XYZ file of C-alpha atoms in Angstrom:
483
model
C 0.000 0.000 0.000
C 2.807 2.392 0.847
C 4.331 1.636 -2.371
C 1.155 2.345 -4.195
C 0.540 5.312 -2.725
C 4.016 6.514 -3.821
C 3.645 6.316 -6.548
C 0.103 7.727 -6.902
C 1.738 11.005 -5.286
C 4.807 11.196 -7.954
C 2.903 10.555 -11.356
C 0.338 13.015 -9.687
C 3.347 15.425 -9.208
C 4.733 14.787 -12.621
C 1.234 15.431 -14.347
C 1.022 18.841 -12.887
C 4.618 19.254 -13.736
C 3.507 18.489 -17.375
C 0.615 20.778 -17.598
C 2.248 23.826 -16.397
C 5.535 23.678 -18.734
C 2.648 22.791 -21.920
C 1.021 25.654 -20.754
C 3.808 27.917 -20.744
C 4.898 26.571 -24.245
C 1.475 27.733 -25.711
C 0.505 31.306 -24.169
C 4.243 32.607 -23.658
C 7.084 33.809 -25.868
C 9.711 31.962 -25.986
C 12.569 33.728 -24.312
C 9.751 34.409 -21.627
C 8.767 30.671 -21.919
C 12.136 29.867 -20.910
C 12.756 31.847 -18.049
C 9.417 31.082 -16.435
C 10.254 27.465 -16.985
C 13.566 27.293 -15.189
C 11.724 29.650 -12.504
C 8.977 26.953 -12.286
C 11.676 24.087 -11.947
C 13.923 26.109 -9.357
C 10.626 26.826 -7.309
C 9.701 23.422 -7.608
C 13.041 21.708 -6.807
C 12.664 23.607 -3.213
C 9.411 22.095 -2.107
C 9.459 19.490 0.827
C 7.137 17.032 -0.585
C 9.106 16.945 -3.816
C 12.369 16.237 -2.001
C 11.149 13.425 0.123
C 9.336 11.773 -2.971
C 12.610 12.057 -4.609
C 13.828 10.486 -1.559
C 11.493 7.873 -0.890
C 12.001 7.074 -5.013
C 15.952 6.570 -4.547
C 16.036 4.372 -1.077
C 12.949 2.424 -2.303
C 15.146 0.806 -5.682
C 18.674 1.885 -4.240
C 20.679 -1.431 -4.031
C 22.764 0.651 -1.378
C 21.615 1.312 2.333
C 23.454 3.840 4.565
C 23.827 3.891 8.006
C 25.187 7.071 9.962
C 27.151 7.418 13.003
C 27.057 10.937 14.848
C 29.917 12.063 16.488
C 27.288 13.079 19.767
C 24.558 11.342 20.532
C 22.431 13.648 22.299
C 24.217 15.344 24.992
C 26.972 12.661 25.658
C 30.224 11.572 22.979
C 29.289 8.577 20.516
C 31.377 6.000 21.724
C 30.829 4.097 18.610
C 31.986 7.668 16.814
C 35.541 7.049 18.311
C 35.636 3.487 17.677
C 34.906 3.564 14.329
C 37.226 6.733 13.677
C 40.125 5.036 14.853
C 39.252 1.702 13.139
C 38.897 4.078 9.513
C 42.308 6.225 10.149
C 43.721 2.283 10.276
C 42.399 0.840 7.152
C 43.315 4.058 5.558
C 46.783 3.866 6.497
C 47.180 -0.092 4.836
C 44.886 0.591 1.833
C 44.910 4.484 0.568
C 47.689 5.774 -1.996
C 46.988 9.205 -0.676
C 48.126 9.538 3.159
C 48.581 12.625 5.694
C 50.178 12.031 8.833
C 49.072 13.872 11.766
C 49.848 13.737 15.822
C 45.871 13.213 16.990
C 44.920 14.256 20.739
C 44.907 11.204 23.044
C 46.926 8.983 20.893
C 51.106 8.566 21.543
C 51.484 7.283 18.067
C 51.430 9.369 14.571
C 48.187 8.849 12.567
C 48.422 8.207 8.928
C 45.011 8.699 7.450
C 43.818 8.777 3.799
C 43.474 12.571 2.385
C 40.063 11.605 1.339
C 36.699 11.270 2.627
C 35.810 8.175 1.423
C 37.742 5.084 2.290
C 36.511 1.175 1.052
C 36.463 -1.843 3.178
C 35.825 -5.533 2.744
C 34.821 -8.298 5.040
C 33.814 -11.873 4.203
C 34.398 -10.884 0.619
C 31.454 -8.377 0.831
C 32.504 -4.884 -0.033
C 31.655 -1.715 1.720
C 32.295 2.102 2.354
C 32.815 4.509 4.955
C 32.482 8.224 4.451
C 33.054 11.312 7.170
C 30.936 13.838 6.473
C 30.368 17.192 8.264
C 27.225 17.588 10.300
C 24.039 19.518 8.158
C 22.374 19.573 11.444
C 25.002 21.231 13.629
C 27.729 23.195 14.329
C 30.685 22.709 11.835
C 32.679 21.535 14.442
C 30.577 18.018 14.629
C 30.720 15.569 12.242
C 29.429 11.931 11.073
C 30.560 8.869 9.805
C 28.349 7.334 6.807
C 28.471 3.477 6.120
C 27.072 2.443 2.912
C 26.443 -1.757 1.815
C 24.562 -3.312 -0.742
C 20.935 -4.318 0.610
C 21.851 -8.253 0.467
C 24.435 -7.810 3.055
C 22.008 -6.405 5.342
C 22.383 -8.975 8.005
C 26.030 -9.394 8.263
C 27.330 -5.572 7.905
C 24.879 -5.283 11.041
C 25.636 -8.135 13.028
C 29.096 -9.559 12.761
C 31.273 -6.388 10.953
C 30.141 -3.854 13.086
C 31.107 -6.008 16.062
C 34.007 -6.057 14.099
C 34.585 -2.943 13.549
C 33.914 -1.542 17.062
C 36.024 -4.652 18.724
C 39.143 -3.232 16.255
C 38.449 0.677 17.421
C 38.800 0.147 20.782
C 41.920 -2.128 20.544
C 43.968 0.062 18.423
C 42.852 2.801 20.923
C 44.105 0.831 23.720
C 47.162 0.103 22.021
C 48.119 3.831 20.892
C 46.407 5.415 23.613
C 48.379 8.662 25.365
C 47.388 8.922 28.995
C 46.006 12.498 29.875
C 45.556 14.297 32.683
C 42.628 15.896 32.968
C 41.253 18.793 35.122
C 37.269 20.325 35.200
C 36.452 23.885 34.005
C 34.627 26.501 36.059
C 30.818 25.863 34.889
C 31.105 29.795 33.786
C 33.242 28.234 30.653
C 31.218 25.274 29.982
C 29.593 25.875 26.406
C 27.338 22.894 25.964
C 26.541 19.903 28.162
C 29.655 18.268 25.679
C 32.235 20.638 25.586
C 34.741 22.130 27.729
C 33.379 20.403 31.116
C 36.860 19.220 31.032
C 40.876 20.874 29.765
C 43.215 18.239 29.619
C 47.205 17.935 28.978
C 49.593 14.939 28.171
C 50.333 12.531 31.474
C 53.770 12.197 30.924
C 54.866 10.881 34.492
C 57.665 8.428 34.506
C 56.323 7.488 37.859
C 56.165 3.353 38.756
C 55.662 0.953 41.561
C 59.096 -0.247 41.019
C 60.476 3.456 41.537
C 57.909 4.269 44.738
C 59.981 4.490 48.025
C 57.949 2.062 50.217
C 57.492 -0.732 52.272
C 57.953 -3.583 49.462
C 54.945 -6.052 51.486
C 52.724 -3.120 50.974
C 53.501 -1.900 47.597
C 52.621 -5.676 46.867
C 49.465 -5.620 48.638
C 48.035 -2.648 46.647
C 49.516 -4.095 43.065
C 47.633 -7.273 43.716
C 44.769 -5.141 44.391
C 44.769 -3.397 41.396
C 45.468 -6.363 39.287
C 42.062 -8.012 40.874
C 40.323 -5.139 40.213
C 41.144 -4.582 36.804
C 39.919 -8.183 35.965
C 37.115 -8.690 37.884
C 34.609 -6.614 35.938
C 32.828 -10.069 35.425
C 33.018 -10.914 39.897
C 31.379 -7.324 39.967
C 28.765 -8.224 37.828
C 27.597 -11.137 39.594
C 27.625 -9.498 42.639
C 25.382 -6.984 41.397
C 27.939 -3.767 42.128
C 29.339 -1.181 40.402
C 32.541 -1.839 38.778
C 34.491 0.855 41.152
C 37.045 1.095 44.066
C 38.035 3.406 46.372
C 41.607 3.906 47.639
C 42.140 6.921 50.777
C 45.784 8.148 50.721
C 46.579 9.705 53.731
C 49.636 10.548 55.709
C 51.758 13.764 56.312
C 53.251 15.859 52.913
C 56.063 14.857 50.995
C 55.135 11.070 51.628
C 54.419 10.179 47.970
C 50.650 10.775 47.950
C 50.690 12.177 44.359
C 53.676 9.745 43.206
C 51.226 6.976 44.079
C 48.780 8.336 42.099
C 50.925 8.447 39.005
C 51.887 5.101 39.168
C 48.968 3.527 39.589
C 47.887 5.538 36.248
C 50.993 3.904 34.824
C 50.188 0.811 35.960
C 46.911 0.174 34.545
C 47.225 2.637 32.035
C 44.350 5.049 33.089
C 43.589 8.915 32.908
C 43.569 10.450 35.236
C 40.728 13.679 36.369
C 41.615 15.592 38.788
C 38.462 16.993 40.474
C 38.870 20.552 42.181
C 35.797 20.727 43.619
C 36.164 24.494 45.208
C 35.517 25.729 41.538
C 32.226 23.345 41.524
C 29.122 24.930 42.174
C 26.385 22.526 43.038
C 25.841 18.792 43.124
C 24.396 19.032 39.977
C 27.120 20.401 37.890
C 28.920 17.712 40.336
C 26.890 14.795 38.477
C 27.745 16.279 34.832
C 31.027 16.275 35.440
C 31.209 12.802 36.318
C 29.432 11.694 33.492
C 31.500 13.181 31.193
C 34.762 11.158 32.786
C 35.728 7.717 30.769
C 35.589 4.603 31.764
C 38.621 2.952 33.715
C 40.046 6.139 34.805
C 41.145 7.262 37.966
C 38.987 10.288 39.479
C 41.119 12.409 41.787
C 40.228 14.870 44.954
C 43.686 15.693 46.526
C 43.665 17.294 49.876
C 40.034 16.142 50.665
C 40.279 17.702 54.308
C 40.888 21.318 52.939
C 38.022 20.878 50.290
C 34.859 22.378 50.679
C 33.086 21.621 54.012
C 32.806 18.027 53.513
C 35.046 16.988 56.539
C 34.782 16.678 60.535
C 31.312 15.982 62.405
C 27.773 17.256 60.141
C 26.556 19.640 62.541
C 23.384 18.302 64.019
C 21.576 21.499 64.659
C 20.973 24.939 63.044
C 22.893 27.454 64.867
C 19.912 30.344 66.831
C 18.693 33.601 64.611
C 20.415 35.447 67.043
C 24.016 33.979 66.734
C 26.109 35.530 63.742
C 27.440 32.706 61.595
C 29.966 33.539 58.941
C 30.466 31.588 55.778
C 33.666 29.949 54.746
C 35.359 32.171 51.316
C 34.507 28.792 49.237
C 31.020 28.377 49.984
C 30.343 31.443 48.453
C 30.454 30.812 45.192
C 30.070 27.080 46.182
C 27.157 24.852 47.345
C 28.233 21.101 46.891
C 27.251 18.984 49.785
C 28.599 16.174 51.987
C 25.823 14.273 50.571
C 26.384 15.243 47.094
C 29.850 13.799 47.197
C 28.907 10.894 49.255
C 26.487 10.430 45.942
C 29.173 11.052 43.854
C 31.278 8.154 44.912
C 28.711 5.399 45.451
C 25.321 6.930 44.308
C 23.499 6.031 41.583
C 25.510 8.471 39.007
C 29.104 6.703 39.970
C 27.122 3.699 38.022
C 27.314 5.076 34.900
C 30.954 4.136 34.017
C 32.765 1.174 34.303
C 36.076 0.504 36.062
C 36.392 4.049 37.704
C 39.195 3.977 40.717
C 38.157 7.084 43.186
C 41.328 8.328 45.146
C 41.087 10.819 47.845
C 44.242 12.084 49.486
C 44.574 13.893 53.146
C 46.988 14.814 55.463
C 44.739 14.668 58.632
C 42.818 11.762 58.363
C 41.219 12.127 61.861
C 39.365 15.672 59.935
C 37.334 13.219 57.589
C 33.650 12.192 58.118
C 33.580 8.751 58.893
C 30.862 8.098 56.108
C 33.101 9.712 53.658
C 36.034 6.982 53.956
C 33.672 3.998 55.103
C 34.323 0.704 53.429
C 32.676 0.657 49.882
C 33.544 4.435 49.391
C 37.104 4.004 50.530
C 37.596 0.423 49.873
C 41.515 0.481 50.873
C 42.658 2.807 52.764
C 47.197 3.510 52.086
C 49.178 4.862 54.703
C 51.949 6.820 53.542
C 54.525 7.355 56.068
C 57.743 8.629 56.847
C 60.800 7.113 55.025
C 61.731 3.616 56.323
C 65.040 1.969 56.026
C 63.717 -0.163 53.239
C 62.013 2.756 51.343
C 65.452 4.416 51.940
C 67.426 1.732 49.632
C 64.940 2.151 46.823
C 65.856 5.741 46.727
C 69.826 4.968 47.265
C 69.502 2.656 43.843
C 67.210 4.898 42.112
C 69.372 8.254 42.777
C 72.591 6.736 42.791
C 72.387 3.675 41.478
C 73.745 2.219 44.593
C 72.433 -1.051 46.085
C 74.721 -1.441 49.108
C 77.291 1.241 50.949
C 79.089 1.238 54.475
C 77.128 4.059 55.560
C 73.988 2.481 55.033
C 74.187 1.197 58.668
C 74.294 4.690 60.140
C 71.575 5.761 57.890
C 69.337 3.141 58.943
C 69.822 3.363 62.712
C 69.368 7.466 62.106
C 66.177 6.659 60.332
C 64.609 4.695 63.358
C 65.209 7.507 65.392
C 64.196 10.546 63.448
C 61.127 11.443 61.056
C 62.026 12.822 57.909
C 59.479 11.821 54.964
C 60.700 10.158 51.531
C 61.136 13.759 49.403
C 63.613 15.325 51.539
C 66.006 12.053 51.527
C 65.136 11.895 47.969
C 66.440 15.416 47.841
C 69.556 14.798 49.999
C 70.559 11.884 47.754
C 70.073 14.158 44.472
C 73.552 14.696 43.214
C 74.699 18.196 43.391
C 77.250 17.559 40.335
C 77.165 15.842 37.461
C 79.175 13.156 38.467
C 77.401 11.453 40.809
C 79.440 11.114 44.166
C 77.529 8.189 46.355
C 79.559 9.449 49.318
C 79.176 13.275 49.459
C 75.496 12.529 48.803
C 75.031 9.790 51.850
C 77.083 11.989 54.186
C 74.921 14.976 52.778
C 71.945 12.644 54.036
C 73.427 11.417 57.453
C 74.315 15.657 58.405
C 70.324 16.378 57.056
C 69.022 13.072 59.685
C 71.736 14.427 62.590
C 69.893 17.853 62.154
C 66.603 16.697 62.346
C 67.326 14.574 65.063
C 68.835 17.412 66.911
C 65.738 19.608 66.168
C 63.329 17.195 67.452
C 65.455 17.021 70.711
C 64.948 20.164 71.485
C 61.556 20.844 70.257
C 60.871 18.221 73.131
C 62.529 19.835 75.458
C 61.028 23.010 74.891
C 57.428 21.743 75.404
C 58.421 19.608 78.188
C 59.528 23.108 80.098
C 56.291 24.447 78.700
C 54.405 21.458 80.139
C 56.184 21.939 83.558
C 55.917 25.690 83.949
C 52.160 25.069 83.080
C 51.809 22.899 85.904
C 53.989 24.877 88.222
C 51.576 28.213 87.813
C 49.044 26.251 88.096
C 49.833 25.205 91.669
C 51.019 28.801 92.376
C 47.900 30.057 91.795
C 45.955 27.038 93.359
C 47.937 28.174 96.903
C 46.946 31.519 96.338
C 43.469 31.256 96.186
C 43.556 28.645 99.384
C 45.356 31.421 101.515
């Protein structure tokens, strides 16, 4: 019936299309015929119904059916966009004549890519096309990919090559993928729900568990943990949770809080977003931010404690009308919640990605709301202290490439007896020359852990007097009121 109809409408078209040029041939001049005619045609040509009947005419005995792509859909980045971009720019390179090379955003490798729009493909000996095409709905910075088949090959372009195709994208992404560090715009900037949420640079930290000055037992314990998280997206699933973990940082600066974080980016080969949330408004814009992070990456709020107020005891009651509260500089211009952040980690919204690590760091973890760094927010929580002995002789090899030294000894008796955290050894073994000198740096090291030592002596001292002259006007004035 719809096929009938069709046709009805275009031989009624064409009829009337008749008449008036027969009409014009008979009552008009002809240099006036002619002009009226084109005039008729043009005017014609621009009418909706014509266009789709054209339309309908070409798909319904096309052997050829398209499929497009968008690079958005809706809101959000087309996944399948990306996949099927990098898949293209890698046929291109192995079967185009015509290359340009380029250094693409997110990708460590240069991209060779056909310096054409249209690029041919063939799978099971069936033979199709792909063609990028600017957006006639959009802006011009959006754009679409368009693949075209023969109608026969309906079922298996569909089906088994698009699998194909996707399962190709995202491994040759994987493969050539640049890590990038990421950090979020003031909502002022953001354009669109899809742009500019986010700025992001090159993560080009050489930073590894092998290079981490720790305890080697616990560096162990958290690589096995992130080796059993990054395969057990299938464990997660049958639990019925979110494929997410939570790892709390905490301990006093210089420890290696921020090293850790760039080697566990390393490690599983994640971006990384680093969240600062005193430039986030409200829990809302705190939601669109997270859905515009990627899947297995590593979401970052660094000094948690000094963030917002989102730390100590939730004040259970609302101070009187007549007491003057004043309001912190960041809540000003900022009204995220404890709750929205709580949300934020293991609400409903930190379900829609997949293999997201959230890392909070802190020096004072006694500051923190207990609900904030329960189990299943902060699944592990990493205590990174001051330097050890054995955290000592990973920095010895890695700065001097020393694995053993008579003064070791002294250096680790020092380090039982005085506090001094992994970046200022680190910076006492950096050689001051460019020969490296394994002595003058250790003996540099040994006169920084004497000082220290000595320091912390008499800091004790002094607030032991303190302490004792406390308690000595105390009992002066305790006799004085008696008598």
């Amino acid at each position: 019936m719809m096929i009938g109809d069709s046709w009805a409408q275009i031989g009624s078209t064409i009829a009337g299309l008749m008449f008036t040029l027969a009409t014009l041939q008979q009552f008009f001049p002809h240099q006036l015929r002619l002009s009226l005619q084109q005039f008729v045609l043009a005017s014609l040509q621009q009418f909706s119904l014509v266009q789709k009947l054209c339309d309908k005419f070409v798909n319904l005995f096309s052997p050829y059916i398209p499929i497009t792509f968008p690079e958005y859909s809706g809101y959000w980045s087309n996944q399948a966009f990306d996949a099927i971009e990098t898949y293209v720019g890698a046929l291109s390179t192995t079967k185009a004549s015509l290359l340009k090379g380029s250094l693409v955003q997110n990708s460590k490798a240069l991209v060779l890519t056909r310096d054409d729009r249209k690029v041919c493909d063939e799978f099971n000996a069936v033979q199709v096309w792909w063609v990028l095409e600017p957006s006639p709905t959009s802006s011009s910075e959006d754009k679409y990919f368009q693949l075209i088949f023969r109608r026969q090959h309906r079922d298996l372009i569909t089906g088994s090559y698009l699998d194909h195709v996707i399962e190709q994208g995202k491994a040759i992404q994987a493969k050539n993928k640049q890590r990038r560090l990421y950090t979020n715009n003031p909502s002022e900037n953001w354009r669109s729900y899809k742009k500019n949420l986010w700025s992001d640079i090159a993560f080009e930290s050489p930073a590894t568990f092998q290079t981490i000055a720790m305890d080697p037992s616990k560096k162990e314990e958290i690589i096995n943990d992130l080796v059993s998280f990054s395969k057990g997206k299938e464990y997660y699933m049958k639990l019925g949770k979110p494929w997410k973990r939570g790892y709390l940082l905490y301990g006093p600066p210089g420890t290696g809080k921020s090293t850790m974080i760039a080697a566990m980016a390393n490690f599983l080969n994640y971006d990384i977003y680093d969240l600062e949330l005193t430039t986030v408004k409200t829990n809302t814009e705190l939601r669109k931010l997270l859905a515009e992070t990627s899947s297995k990456s590593i979401i970052v709020i660094e000094d948690i404690d000094c963030s917002l107020d989102v730390t100590g005891e939730r004040k259970k009651g609302r101070p009187k009308s007549n007491e003057k509260e004043t309001e912190p500089e960041n809540e000003k211009t900022s009204k995220v919640t404890l709750s929205g952040i709580l949300n934020f980690i293991d609400g409903t919204w930190s379900a829609c990605g997949t293999g997201r690590i959230f890392v909070f760091t802190t020096n004072h973890i006694d500051k923190l709301d207990p609900a904030l760094i329960r189990r299943g927010r902060m699944d592990m929580h990493i205590e990174l202290s001051y330097c050890s002995f054995e955290a000592f002789k990973i920095l010895a090899k890695n700065y001097l490439d020393v694995d053993s030294h008579d003064l070791f000894e002294k250096i680790g008796i020092l380090l039982k007896e005085t506090e001094m955290t992994p970046a200022d050894v680190a910076e006492n073994l950096m050689p001051k020359r460019e020969k490296k000198d394994p002595d003058a740096c250790l003996n540099s090291l040994i006169q920084a852990l004497e000082d220290a030592k000595e320091k912390a002596k008499l800091k004790a001292e002094k607030e032991k007097n303190i302490k004792i002259n406390k308690g000595k006007n105390m009992k002066f004035y305790a006799k004085r009121l008696l008598f």
